[in-house]
mmCIF file of C-alpha atoms in Angstrom:
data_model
loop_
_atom_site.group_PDB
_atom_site.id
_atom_site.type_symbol
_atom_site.label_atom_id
_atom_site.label_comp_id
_atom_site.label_asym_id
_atom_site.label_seq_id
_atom_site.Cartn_x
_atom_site.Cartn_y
_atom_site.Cartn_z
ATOM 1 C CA UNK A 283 -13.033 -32.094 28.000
ATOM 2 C CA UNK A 284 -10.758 -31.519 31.264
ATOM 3 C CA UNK A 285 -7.167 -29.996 30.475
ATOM 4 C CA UNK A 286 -4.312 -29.384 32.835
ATOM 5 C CA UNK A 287 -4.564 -25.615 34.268
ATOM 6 C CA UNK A 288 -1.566 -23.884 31.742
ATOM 7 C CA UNK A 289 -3.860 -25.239 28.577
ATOM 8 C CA UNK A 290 -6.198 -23.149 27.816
ATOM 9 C CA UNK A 291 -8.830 -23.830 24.320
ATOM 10 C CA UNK A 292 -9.599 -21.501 21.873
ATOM 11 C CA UNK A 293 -12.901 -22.223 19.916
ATOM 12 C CA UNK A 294 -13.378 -20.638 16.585
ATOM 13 C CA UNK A 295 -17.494 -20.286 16.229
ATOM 14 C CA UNK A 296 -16.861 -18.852 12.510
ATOM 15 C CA UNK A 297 -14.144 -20.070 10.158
ATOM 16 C CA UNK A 298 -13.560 -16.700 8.697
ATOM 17 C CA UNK A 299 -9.212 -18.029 7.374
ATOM 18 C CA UNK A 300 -6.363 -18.723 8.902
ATOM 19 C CA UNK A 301 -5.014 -14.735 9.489
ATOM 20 C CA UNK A 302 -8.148 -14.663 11.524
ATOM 21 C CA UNK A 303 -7.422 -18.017 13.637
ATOM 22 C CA UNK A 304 -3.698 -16.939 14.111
ATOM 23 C CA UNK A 305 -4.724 -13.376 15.510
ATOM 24 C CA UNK A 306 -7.285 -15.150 17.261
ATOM 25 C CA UNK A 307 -5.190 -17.091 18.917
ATOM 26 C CA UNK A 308 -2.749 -14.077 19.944
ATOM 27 C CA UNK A 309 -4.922 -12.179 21.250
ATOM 28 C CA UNK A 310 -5.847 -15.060 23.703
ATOM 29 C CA UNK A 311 -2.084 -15.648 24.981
ATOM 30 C CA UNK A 312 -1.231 -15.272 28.686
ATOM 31 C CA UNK A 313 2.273 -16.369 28.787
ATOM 32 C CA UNK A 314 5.634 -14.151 28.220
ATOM 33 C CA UNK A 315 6.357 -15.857 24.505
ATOM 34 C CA UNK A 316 4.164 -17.030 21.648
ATOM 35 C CA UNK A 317 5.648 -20.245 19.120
ATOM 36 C CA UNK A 318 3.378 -20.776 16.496
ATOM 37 C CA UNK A 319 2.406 -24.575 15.767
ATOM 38 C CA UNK A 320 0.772 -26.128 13.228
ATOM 39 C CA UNK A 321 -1.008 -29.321 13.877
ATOM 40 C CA UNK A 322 0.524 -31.418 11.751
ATOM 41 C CA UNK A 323 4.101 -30.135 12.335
ATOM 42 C CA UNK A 324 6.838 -31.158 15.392
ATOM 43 C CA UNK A 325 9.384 -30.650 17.588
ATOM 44 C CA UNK A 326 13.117 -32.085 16.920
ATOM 45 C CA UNK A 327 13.301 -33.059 20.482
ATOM 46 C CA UNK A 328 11.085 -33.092 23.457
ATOM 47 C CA UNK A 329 13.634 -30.570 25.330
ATOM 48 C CA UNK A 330 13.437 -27.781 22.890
ATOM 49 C CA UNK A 331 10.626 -25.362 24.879
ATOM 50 C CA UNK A 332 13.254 -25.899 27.853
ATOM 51 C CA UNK A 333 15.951 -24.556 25.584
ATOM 52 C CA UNK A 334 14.111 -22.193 24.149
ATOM 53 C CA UNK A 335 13.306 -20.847 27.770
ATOM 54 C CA UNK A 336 16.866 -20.328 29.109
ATOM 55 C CA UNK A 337 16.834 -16.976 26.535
ATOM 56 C CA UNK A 338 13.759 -15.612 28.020
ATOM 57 C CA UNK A 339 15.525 -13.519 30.957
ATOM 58 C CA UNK A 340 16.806 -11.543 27.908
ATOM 59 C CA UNK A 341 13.660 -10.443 27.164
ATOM 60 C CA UNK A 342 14.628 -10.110 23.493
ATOM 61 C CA UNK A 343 11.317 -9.245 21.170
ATOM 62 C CA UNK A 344 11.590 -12.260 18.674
ATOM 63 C CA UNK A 345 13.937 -15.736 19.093
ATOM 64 C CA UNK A 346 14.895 -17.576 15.380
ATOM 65 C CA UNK A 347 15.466 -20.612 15.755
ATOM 66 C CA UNK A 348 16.088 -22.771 12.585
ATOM 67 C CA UNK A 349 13.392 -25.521 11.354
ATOM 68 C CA UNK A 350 13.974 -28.434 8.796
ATOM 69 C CA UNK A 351 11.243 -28.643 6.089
ATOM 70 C CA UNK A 352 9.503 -32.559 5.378
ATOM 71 C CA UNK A 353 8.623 -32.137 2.120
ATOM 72 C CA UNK A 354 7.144 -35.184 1.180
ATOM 73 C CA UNK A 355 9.021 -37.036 3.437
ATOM 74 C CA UNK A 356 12.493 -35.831 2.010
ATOM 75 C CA UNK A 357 14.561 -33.338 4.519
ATOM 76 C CA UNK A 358 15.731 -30.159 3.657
ATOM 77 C CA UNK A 359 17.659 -27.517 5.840
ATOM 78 C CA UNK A 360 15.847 -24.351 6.438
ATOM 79 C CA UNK A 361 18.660 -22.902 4.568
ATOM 80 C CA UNK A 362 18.745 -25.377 1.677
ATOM 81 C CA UNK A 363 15.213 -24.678 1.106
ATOM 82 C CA UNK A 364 15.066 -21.114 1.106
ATOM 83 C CA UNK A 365 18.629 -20.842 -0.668
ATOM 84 C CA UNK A 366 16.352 -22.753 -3.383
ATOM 85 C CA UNK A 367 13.748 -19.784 -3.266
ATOM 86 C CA UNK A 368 16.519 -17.456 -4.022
ATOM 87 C CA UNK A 369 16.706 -15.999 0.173
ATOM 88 C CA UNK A 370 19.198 -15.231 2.256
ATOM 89 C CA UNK A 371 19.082 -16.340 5.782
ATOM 90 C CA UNK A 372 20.667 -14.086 8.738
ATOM 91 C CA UNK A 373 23.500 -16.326 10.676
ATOM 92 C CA UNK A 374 22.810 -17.905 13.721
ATOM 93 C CA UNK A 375 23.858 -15.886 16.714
ATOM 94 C CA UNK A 376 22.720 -12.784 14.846
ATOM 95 C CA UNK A 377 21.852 -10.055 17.194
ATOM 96 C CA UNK A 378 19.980 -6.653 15.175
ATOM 97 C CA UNK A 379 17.384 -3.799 16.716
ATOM 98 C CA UNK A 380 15.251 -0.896 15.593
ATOM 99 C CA UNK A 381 14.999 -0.121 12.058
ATOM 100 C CA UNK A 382 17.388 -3.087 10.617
ATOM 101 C CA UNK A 383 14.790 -5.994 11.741
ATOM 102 C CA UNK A 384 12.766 -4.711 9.394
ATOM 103 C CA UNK A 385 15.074 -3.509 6.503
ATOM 104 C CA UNK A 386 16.577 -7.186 6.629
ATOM 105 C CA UNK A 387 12.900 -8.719 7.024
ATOM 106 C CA UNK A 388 12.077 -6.627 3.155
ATOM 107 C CA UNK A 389 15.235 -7.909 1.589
ATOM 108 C CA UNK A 390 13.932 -11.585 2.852
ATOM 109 C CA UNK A 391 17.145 -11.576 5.601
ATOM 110 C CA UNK A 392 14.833 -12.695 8.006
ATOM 111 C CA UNK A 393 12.228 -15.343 6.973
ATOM 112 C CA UNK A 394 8.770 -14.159 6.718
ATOM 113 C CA UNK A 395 7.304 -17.554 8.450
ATOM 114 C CA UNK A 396 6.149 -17.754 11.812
ATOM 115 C CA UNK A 397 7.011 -21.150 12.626
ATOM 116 C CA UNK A 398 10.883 -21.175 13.800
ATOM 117 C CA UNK A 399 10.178 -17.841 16.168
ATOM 118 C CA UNK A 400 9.072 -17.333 19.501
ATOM 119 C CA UNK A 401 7.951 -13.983 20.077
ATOM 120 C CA UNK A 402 6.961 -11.606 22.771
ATOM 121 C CA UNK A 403 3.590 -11.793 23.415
ATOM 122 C CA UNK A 404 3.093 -7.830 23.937
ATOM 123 C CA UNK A 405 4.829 -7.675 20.556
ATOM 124 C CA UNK A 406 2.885 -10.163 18.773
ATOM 125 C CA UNK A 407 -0.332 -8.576 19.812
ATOM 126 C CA UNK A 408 0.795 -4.828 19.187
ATOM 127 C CA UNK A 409 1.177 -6.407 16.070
ATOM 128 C CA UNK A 410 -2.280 -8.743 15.756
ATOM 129 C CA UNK A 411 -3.836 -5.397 16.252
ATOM 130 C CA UNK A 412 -2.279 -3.568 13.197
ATOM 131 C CA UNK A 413 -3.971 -6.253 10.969
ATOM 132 C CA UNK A 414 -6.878 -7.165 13.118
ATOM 133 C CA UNK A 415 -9.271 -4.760 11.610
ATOM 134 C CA UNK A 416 -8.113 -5.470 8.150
ATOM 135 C CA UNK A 417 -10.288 -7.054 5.431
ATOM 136 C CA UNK A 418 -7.889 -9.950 4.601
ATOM 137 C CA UNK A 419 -8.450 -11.699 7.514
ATOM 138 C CA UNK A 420 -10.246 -14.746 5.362
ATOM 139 C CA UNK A 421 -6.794 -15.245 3.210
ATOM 140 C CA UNK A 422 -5.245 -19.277 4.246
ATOM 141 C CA UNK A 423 -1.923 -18.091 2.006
ATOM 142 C CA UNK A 424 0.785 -16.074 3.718
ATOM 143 C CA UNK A 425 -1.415 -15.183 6.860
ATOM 144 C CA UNK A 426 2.131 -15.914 8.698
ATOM 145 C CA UNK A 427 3.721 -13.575 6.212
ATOM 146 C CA UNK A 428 1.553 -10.699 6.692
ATOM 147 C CA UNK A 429 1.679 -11.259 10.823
ATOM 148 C CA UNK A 430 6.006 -10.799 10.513
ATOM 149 C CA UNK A 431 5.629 -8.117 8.609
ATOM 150 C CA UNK A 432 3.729 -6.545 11.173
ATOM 151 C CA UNK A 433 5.782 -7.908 13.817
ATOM 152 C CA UNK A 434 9.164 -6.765 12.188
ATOM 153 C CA UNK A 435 7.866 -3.336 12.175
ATOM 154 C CA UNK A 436 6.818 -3.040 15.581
ATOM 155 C CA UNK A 437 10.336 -5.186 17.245
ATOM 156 C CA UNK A 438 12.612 -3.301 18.286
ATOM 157 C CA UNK A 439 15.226 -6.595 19.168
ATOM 158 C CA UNK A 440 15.471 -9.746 17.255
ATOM 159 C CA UNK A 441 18.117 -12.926 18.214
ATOM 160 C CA UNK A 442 18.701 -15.290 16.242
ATOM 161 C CA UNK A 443 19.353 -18.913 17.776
ATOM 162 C CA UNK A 444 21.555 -21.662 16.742
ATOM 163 C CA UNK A 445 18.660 -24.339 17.514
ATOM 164 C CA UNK A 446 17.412 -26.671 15.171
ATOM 165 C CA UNK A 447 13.837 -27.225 16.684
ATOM 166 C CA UNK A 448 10.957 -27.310 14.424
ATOM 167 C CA UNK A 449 10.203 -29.727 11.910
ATOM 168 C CA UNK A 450 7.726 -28.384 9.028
ATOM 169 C CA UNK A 451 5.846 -30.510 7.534
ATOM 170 C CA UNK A 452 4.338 -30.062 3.331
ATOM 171 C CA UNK A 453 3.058 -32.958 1.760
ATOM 172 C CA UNK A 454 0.214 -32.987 -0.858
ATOM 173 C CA UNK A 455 -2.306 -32.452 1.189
ATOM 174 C CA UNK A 456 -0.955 -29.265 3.038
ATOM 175 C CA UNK A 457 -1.737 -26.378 2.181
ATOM 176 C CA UNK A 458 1.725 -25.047 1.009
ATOM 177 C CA UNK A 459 1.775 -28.387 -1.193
ATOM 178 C CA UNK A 460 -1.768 -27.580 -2.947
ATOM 179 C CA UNK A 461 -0.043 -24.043 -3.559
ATOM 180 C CA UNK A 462 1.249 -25.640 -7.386
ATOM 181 C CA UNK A 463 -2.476 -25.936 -8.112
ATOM 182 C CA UNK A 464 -3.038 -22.226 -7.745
ATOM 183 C CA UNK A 465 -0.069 -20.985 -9.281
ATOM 184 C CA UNK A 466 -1.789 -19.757 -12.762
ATOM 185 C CA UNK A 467 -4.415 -17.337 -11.124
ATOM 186 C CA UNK A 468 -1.641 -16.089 -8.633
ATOM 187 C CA UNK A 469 0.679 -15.191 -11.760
ATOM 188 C CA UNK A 470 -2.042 -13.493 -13.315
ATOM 189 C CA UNK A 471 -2.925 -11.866 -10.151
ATOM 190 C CA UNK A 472 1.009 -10.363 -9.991
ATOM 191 C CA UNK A 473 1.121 -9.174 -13.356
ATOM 192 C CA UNK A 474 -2.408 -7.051 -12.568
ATOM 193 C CA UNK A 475 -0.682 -5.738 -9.966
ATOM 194 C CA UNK A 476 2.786 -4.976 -11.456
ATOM 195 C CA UNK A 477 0.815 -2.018 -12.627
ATOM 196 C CA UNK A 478 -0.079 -0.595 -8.954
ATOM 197 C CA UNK A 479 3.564 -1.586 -8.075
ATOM 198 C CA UNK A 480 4.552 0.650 -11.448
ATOM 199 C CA UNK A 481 2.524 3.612 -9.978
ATOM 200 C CA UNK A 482 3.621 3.001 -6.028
ATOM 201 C CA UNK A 483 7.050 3.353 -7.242
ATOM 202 C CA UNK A 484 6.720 6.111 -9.915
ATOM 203 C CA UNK A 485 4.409 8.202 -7.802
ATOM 204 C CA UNK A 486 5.921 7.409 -3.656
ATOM 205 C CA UNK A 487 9.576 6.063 -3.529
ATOM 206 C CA UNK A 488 10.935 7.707 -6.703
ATOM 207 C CA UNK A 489 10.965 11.235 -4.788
ATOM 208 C CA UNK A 490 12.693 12.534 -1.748
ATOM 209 C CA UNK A 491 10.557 13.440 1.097
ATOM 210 C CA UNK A 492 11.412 16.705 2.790
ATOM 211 C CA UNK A 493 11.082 16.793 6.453
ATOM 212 C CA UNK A 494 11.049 12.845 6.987
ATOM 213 C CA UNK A 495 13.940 11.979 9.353
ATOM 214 C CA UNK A 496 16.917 9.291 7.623
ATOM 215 C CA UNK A 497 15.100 6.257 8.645
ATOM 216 C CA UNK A 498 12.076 7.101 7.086
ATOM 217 C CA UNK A 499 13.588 8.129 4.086
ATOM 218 C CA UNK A 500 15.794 4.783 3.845
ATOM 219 C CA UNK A 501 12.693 2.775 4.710
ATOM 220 C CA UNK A 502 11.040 4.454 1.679
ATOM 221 C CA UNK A 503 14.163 4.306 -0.386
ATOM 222 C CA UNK A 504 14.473 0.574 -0.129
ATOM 223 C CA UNK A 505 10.877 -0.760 -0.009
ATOM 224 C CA UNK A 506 11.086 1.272 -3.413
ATOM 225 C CA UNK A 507 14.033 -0.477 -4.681
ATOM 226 C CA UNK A 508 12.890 -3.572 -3.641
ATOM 227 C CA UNK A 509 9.518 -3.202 -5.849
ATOM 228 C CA UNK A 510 11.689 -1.647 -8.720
ATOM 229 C CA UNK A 511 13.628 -4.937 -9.152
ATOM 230 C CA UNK A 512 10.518 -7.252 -8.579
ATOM 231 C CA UNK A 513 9.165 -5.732 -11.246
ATOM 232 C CA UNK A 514 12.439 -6.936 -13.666
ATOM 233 C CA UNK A 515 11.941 -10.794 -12.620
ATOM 234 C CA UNK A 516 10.171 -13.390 -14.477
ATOM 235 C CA UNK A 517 6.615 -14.242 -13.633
ATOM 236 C CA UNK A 518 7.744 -17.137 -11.277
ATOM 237 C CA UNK A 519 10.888 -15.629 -9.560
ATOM 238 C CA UNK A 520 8.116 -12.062 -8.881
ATOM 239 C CA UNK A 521 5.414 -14.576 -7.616
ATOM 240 C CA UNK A 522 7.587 -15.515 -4.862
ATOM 241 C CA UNK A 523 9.072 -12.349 -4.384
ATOM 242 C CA UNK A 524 5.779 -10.581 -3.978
ATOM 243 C CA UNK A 525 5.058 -13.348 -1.205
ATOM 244 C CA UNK A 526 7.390 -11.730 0.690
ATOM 245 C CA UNK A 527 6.495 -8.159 -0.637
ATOM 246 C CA UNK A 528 2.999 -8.487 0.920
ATOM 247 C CA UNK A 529 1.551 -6.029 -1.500
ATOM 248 C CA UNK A 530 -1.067 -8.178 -3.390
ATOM 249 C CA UNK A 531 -2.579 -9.436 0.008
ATOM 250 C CA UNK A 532 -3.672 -5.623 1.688
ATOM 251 C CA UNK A 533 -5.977 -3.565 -0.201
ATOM 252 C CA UNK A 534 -3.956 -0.979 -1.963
ATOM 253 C CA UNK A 535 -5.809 1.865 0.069
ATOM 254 C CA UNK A 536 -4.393 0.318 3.298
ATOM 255 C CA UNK A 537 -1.158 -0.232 2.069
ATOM 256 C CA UNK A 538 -0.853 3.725 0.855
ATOM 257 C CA UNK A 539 -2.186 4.994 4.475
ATOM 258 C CA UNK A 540 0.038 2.681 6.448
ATOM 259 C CA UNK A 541 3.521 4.297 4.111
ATOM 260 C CA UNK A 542 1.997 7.360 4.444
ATOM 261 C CA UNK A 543 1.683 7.201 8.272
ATOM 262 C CA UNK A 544 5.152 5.765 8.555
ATOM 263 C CA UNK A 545 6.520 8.865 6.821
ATOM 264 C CA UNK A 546 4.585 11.814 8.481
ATOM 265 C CA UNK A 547 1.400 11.827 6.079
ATOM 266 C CA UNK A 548 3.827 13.651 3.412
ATOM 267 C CA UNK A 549 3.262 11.539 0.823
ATOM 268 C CA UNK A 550 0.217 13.023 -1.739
ATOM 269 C CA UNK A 551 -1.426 10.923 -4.670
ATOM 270 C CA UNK A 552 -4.054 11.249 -7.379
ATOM 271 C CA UNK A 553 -6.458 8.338 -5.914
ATOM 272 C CA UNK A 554 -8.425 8.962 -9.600
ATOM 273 C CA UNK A 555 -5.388 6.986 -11.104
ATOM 274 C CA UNK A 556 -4.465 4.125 -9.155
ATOM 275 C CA UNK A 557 -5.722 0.722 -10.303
ATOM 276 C CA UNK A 558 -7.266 -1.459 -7.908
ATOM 277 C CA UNK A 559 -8.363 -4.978 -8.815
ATOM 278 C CA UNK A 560 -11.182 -7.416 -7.355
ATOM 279 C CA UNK A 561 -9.644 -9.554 -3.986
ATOM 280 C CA UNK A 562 -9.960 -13.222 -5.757
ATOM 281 C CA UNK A 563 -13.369 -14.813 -4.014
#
């Protein structure tokens, strides 16, 4: 197949899930920006890369632009939908930096999708990297929520844009609309883990840290607080908290070293205590 000379083709040899396509695909970018795209998703208009593009010279790390949702063929506002969910949703023309890209990204401020961002591609694969070598790279659900959390982390400026320019698209045969069928085993698999959530929070973020400078300590402080009021919602309203939360989807172990490095390796726990559960097959 002959493409024009910008286009370039990735080939997957191995489907090994979509975390591992996505990073995949990141890691193979040449240009200044990444937009995520799903195949079966669109544009609102053919002139929205050239809008998109007139922000570049800023040189911002990530661009939000807002996306309507085709569920089914009925239209929802970004907004509506995730106003549904129980999110809040950072105005347009919202400029933060540092720190409060991710403290707003944890309190679900800033959407955990991918789609609806275009992102520096330095940033993106600082970020790729973090999770490359991590052994959920075969999970299809919330690949794009594990790659933001990554990404928030790392950012250090995020704009958001008042551009309506992607339309995402769930119907029954997406993967987001087969979701319903697996909601039983996922509610089971949250209220395993409210127990490691129980002992993350008991044992890490119910302490103060000596020596760990005041963003470290907030960071700790509210990732805490945040798990201490999951852990008060119904079995639905946690299931798509914890989406967000990320803490099912990375092996406890990781999760512990990667809070721990974040705060100066001064956190200590009893490993012969902490429950860990099988990764669903």
């Amino acid at each position: 197949m002959n493409f024009a000379s910008n286009i370039r083709l990735v080939n997957q040899q191995e489907n090994s899930g979509t975390l591992s396509t996505r990073i995949l695909g990141i890691m193979s970018a040449t240009g200044q920006y990444v937009i995520q795209f799903d195949p079966d998703d669109s544009f609102t208009s053919n002139t929205i890369l050239e809008q998109l593009s007139e922000h570049i010279p800023q040189g911002k790390d990530i661009y939000h632009f807002h996306e309507l949702w085709l569920i089914n063929n009925k239209s929802l506002t970004d907004r509506d939908r995730h106003n549904n969910e129980g999110m809040k949703w950072a105005n347009p023309q919202d400029y933060i930096q540092d720190y409060e890209i991710y403290r707003k990204f944890a309190i679900s401020k800033i959407s955990g999708l991918v789609h609806g961002k275009m992102i520096k591609t330095t940033v993106y694969q600082q970020a790729a990297r973090f999770l490359e070598n991590m052994s959920t790279q075969h999970i299809v659900y919330v690949d794009d929520h594990l790659l933001m959390f990554s990404v928030c982390m790392i950012a250090k400026s995020y704009q958001a844009l008042n551009i309506t320019g992607y339309i995402y698209n769930i119907n029954n045969e997406s993967i987001l609309g087969k979701l319903s069928s697996k909601i039983n085993s996922a509610k089971k698999y949250i209220r395993d883990n409210r127990v490691v959530l129980s002992y993350i929070y008991e044992t890490m973020f119910n302490r103060v840290l000596p020596g760990t400078n005041q963003v470290q300590q907030s960071y700790v402080r509210d990732t805490g607080q945040f798990m201490k009021q999951m852990l008060n919602y119904d079995v639905k309203t946690r299931f798509m908290l914890c989406r967000n939360a990320y803490v099912p989807f990375i092996r406890i172990e990781e999760y512990f070293k990667m809070i721990n490095d974040m705060c100066g390796n001064r956190i200590e726990w009893d490993q012969s205590q902490m429950v860990c559960f099988e990764e669903d097959q």
